[in-house]
Backbone as JSON, one array per atom type, in Angstrom:
{
  "sequence": "XXXXXXXXXXXXXXXXXXXXXXXXXXXXXXXXXXXXXXXXXXXXXXXXXXXXXXXXXXXXXXXXXXXXXXXXXXXXXXXXXXXXXXXXXXXXX",
  "N": [[0.77, -1.12, 0.03], [1.92, 1.38, 1.21], [3.79, 1.55, -1.11], [2.36, 1.75, -3.44], [1.34, 3.93, -3.0], [3.16, 6.13, -2.75], [3.73, 5.73, -5.7], [1.57, 6.76, -6.86], [1.55, 9.47, -6.05], [3.47, 10.06, -7.3], [2.64, 10.33, -9.68], [0.7, 12.2, -9.88], [0.96, 14.48, -11.5], [0.11, 13.2, -13.77], [2.15, 11.91, -15.11], [4.92, 10.23, -14.58], [8.35, 11.03, -13.94], [11.8, 10.45, -14.22], [13.29, 11.08, -12.1], [11.13, 10.94, -10.08], [11.03, 8.1, -10.31], [13.32, 7.31, -10.0], [13.78, 7.9, -7.44], [11.28, 6.4, -5.76], [12.12, 3.85, -6.51], [14.51, 3.63, -5.34], [14.34, 3.94, -2.64], [12.51, 1.14, -2.66], [14.53, -0.7, -2.63], [16.18, -0.51, -0.45], [15.1, -2.04, 0.97], [15.15, -4.37, -0.03], [14.16, -6.06, -2.21], [12.43, -9.26, -4.06], [12.5, -10.62, -7.13], [9.79, -10.75, -7.99], [8.39, -8.73, -6.58], [9.62, -6.71, -7.47], [8.98, -6.75, -10.18], [5.82, -6.02, -9.28], [6.42, -3.68, -8.7], [7.25, -2.51, -11.36], [4.51, -2.88, -12.68], [3.08, -1.71, -11.1], [3.71, 1.06, -11.98], [2.79, 1.43, -14.5], [0.37, 1.41, -14.01], [-0.77, 3.62, -11.84], [-2.39, 3.68, -8.56], [-5.59, 5.37, -7.88], [-6.36, 8.05, -5.59], [-8.88, 7.44, -4.45], [-8.97, 4.51, -4.4], [-6.88, 4.1, -2.52], [-7.5, 5.39, -0.47], [-9.66, 3.8, 0.2], [-8.34, 1.15, 0.86], [-7.0, 2.01, 3.33], [-8.89, 3.21, 4.77], [-10.69, 3.63, 8.15], [-8.08, 3.42, 9.33], [-6.16, 5.79, 11.1], [-3.29, 5.8, 11.46], [-2.33, 4.27, 9.76], [-3.39, 6.02, 7.1], [-1.61, 8.53, 7.58], [0.68, 7.65, 7.26], [1.11, 6.71, 4.83], [0.12, 9.5, 3.82], [2.72, 10.45, 4.7], [4.49, 8.8, 3.01], [3.45, 9.04, 0.61], [4.11, 12.04, 0.17], [6.67, 11.97, 0.08], [7.35, 10.77, -1.87], [7.52, 12.31, -3.95], [8.31, 16.17, -5.3], [7.6, 18.76, -4.18], [6.64, 20.56, -6.43], [4.65, 21.51, -8.27], [1.29, 23.07, -9.28], [-0.4, 20.51, -9.71], [0.92, 18.38, -7.87], [0.43, 19.74, -5.15], [-2.16, 19.92, -5.03], [-2.89, 17.36, -5.43], [-1.53, 16.12, -2.95], [-3.64, 17.77, -1.08], [-6.05, 16.48, -1.91], [-5.47, 13.87, -1.29], [-5.32, 13.91, 1.14], [-7.83, 14.82, 2.06], [-9.32, 12.41, 1.47]],
  "CA": [[-0.14, 0.22, -0.15], [3.14, 2.6, 0.77], [4.64, 1.51, -2.26], [1.01, 2.07, -3.97], [0.85, 5.71, -2.83], [4.3, 6.35, -3.68], [3.85, 6.06, -7.3], [0.16, 7.35, -7.42], [1.73, 10.39, -6.02], [4.26, 10.57, -8.31], [1.81, 10.35, -11.0], [-0.32, 13.07, -9.88], [0.84, 15.21, -12.94], [0.15, 12.16, -15.11], [3.77, 11.61, -15.37], [6.14, 9.68, -13.77], [9.33, 11.22, -14.52], [13.04, 9.66, -14.34], [13.66, 11.45, -10.56], [10.52, 10.01, -9.16], [10.89, 6.61, -10.56], [14.44, 6.49, -9.23], [13.55, 8.03, -5.81], [10.89, 4.98, -5.46], [12.96, 2.36, -6.76], [15.81, 3.98, -4.62], [13.45, 3.25, -1.3], [12.38, -0.03, -2.28], [15.85, -1.36, -3.37], [16.41, -0.41, 0.7], [14.4, -3.27, 1.72], [15.71, -5.86, -0.62], [12.98, -6.9, -3.28], [12.83, -10.16, -4.62], [12.0, -10.32, -8.37], [8.3, -10.78, -7.93], [8.13, -7.46, -6.1], [10.06, -5.64, -8.53], [8.0, -6.62, -11.33], [4.85, -5.41, -9.07], [6.36, -2.26, -9.1], [6.96, -1.89, -12.54], [3.51, -3.16, -12.82], [2.03, -0.54, -10.79], [4.21, 1.97, -12.3], [2.4, 1.35, -15.86], [-1.28, 1.7, -13.6], [-0.78, 3.86, -10.36], [-3.64, 3.46, -8.25], [-6.14, 6.35, -7.71], [-6.88, 8.37, -4.25], [-10.21, 6.58, -4.26], [-8.36, 3.14, -4.02], [-5.86, 4.26, -1.83], [-8.55, 5.5, 0.56], [-10.65, 2.67, 0.77], [-7.79, 0.5, 1.82], [-6.65, 2.93, 4.4], [-9.96, 2.8, 6.08], [-10.6, 4.47, 8.67], [-7.19, 3.49, 10.38], [-5.57, 6.97, 11.13], [-1.83, 5.9, 11.38], [-2.0, 3.7, 8.26], [-3.64, 7.24, 6.6], [-0.6, 9.11, 7.76], [1.93, 6.59, 6.69], [0.21, 6.63, 3.09], [0.54, 10.44, 3.21], [4.12, 10.62, 4.02], [5.5, 7.93, 1.9], [3.31, 9.91, -0.5], [5.2, 13.34, 0.3], [8.35, 11.34, 0.05], [7.78, 10.22, -3.34], [7.43, 13.63, -4.75], [8.62, 17.49, -4.96], [6.13, 19.64, -4.49], [7.33, 21.76, -7.74], [3.77, 22.14, -9.36], [0.24, 22.72, -8.73], [-1.17, 19.54, -9.54], [1.18, 17.69, -6.74], [0.01, 20.34, -4.05], [-3.37, 19.58, -5.28], [-3.11, 15.66, -5.2], [-1.98, 15.88, -1.52], [-4.61, 18.04, -0.28], [-7.03, 15.5, -1.95], [-5.37, 12.56, -0.34], [-5.81, 14.3, 3.03], [-9.12, 15.09, 2.54], [-10.03, 11.34, 1.47]],
  "C": [[0.73, 1.12, 0.06], [3.51, 2.75, -0.27], [3.54, 2.5, -3.39], [0.98, 3.66, -3.86], [1.92, 6.53, -3.01], [4.15, 6.77, -5.05], [2.39, 6.75, -7.79], [0.54, 8.86, -6.65], [2.3, 11.21, -6.79], [3.85, 10.82, -9.66], [0.86, 10.96, -10.94], [-0.4, 14.25, -10.81], [0.2, 14.27, -14.05], [1.17, 11.86, -15.87], [4.49, 11.04, -14.32], [7.72, 10.06, -14.37], [10.65, 10.02, -13.99], [13.17, 9.89, -12.49], [12.9, 10.78, -9.66], [10.74, 8.75, -9.19], [12.42, 5.96, -9.54], [14.63, 6.8, -7.67], [12.74, 6.76, -4.68], [11.7, 3.93, -5.49], [14.41, 2.38, -5.37], [15.17, 3.2, -3.14], [13.34, 2.28, -0.9], [13.44, -0.8, -2.59], [16.32, -1.67, -1.87], [16.21, -1.56, 1.46], [14.48, -4.65, 1.19], [14.59, -6.5, -1.28], [13.48, -7.68, -3.88], [12.31, -9.81, -6.1], [10.63, -10.47, -8.62], [7.99, -9.63, -7.54], [8.66, -6.68, -6.76], [9.28, -5.43, -9.52], [6.51, -6.22, -10.99], [4.92, -4.07, -9.22], [6.3, -1.71, -10.36], [5.61, -2.06, -13.08], [2.88, -1.94, -12.45], [2.88, 0.93, -11.13], [3.2, 2.37, -13.78], [0.83, 1.63, -15.36], [-1.05, 2.09, -12.27], [-2.25, 3.78, -9.97], [-4.32, 4.98, -7.86], [-6.22, 6.62, -5.96], [-7.68, 7.39, -4.18], [-9.89, 5.02, -3.65], [-7.62, 2.98, -2.93], [-6.74, 4.46, -0.17], [-9.19, 4.55, 1.27], [-9.19, 1.68, 1.29], [-7.19, 0.9, 2.85], [-8.08, 2.7, 5.43], [-10.5, 3.66, 6.87], [-9.64, 4.07, 10.15], [-6.29, 4.71, 10.01], [-4.1, 6.92, 11.05], [-1.75, 5.67, 10.01], [-2.31, 4.88, 6.98], [-2.34, 8.28, 6.76], [0.63, 9.0, 7.27], [1.49, 6.64, 5.28], [0.94, 8.19, 2.8], [1.87, 10.79, 3.29], [4.67, 10.01, 3.29], [4.51, 8.91, 0.5], [4.18, 11.34, -0.93], [6.69, 13.0, -0.03], [8.62, 11.23, -1.12], [7.95, 11.51, -4.65], [7.97, 14.89, -4.49], [7.81, 18.1, -5.3], [6.59, 21.01, -5.39], [6.03, 22.3, -8.69], [2.47, 21.97, -8.51], [-0.18, 21.41, -8.28], [-0.48, 18.41, -8.08], [0.6, 18.35, -5.75], [-1.47, 19.83, -4.27], [-3.75, 18.27, -4.96], [-3.16, 15.52, -3.88], [-3.0, 16.46, -0.64], [-6.11, 17.15, -0.76], [-7.02, 14.56, -1.55], [-5.72, 13.06, 1.13], [-6.96, 14.41, 3.21], [-9.8, 13.56, 2.63], [-9.41, 10.53, 2.57]]
}
């Protein structure tokens, strides 16, 4: 869920650039991914989750919601309005 949140945030402007991809892969490499897990990442890059899907998975778990938000924030540079708007919508969801 947390990795999907990072990928969804990186896609806030409908494009995951090389730096965002590198940042996400770097954080995931830190935990030592298997080939299967690496394939999962590649699939997620091709079809990122939506805010609604992430919110459904979080449910009413406030701690998990905070983790999803923080991981989303770590995945991006707040350098455009689309990313700021994404985080605002995520916080509301």
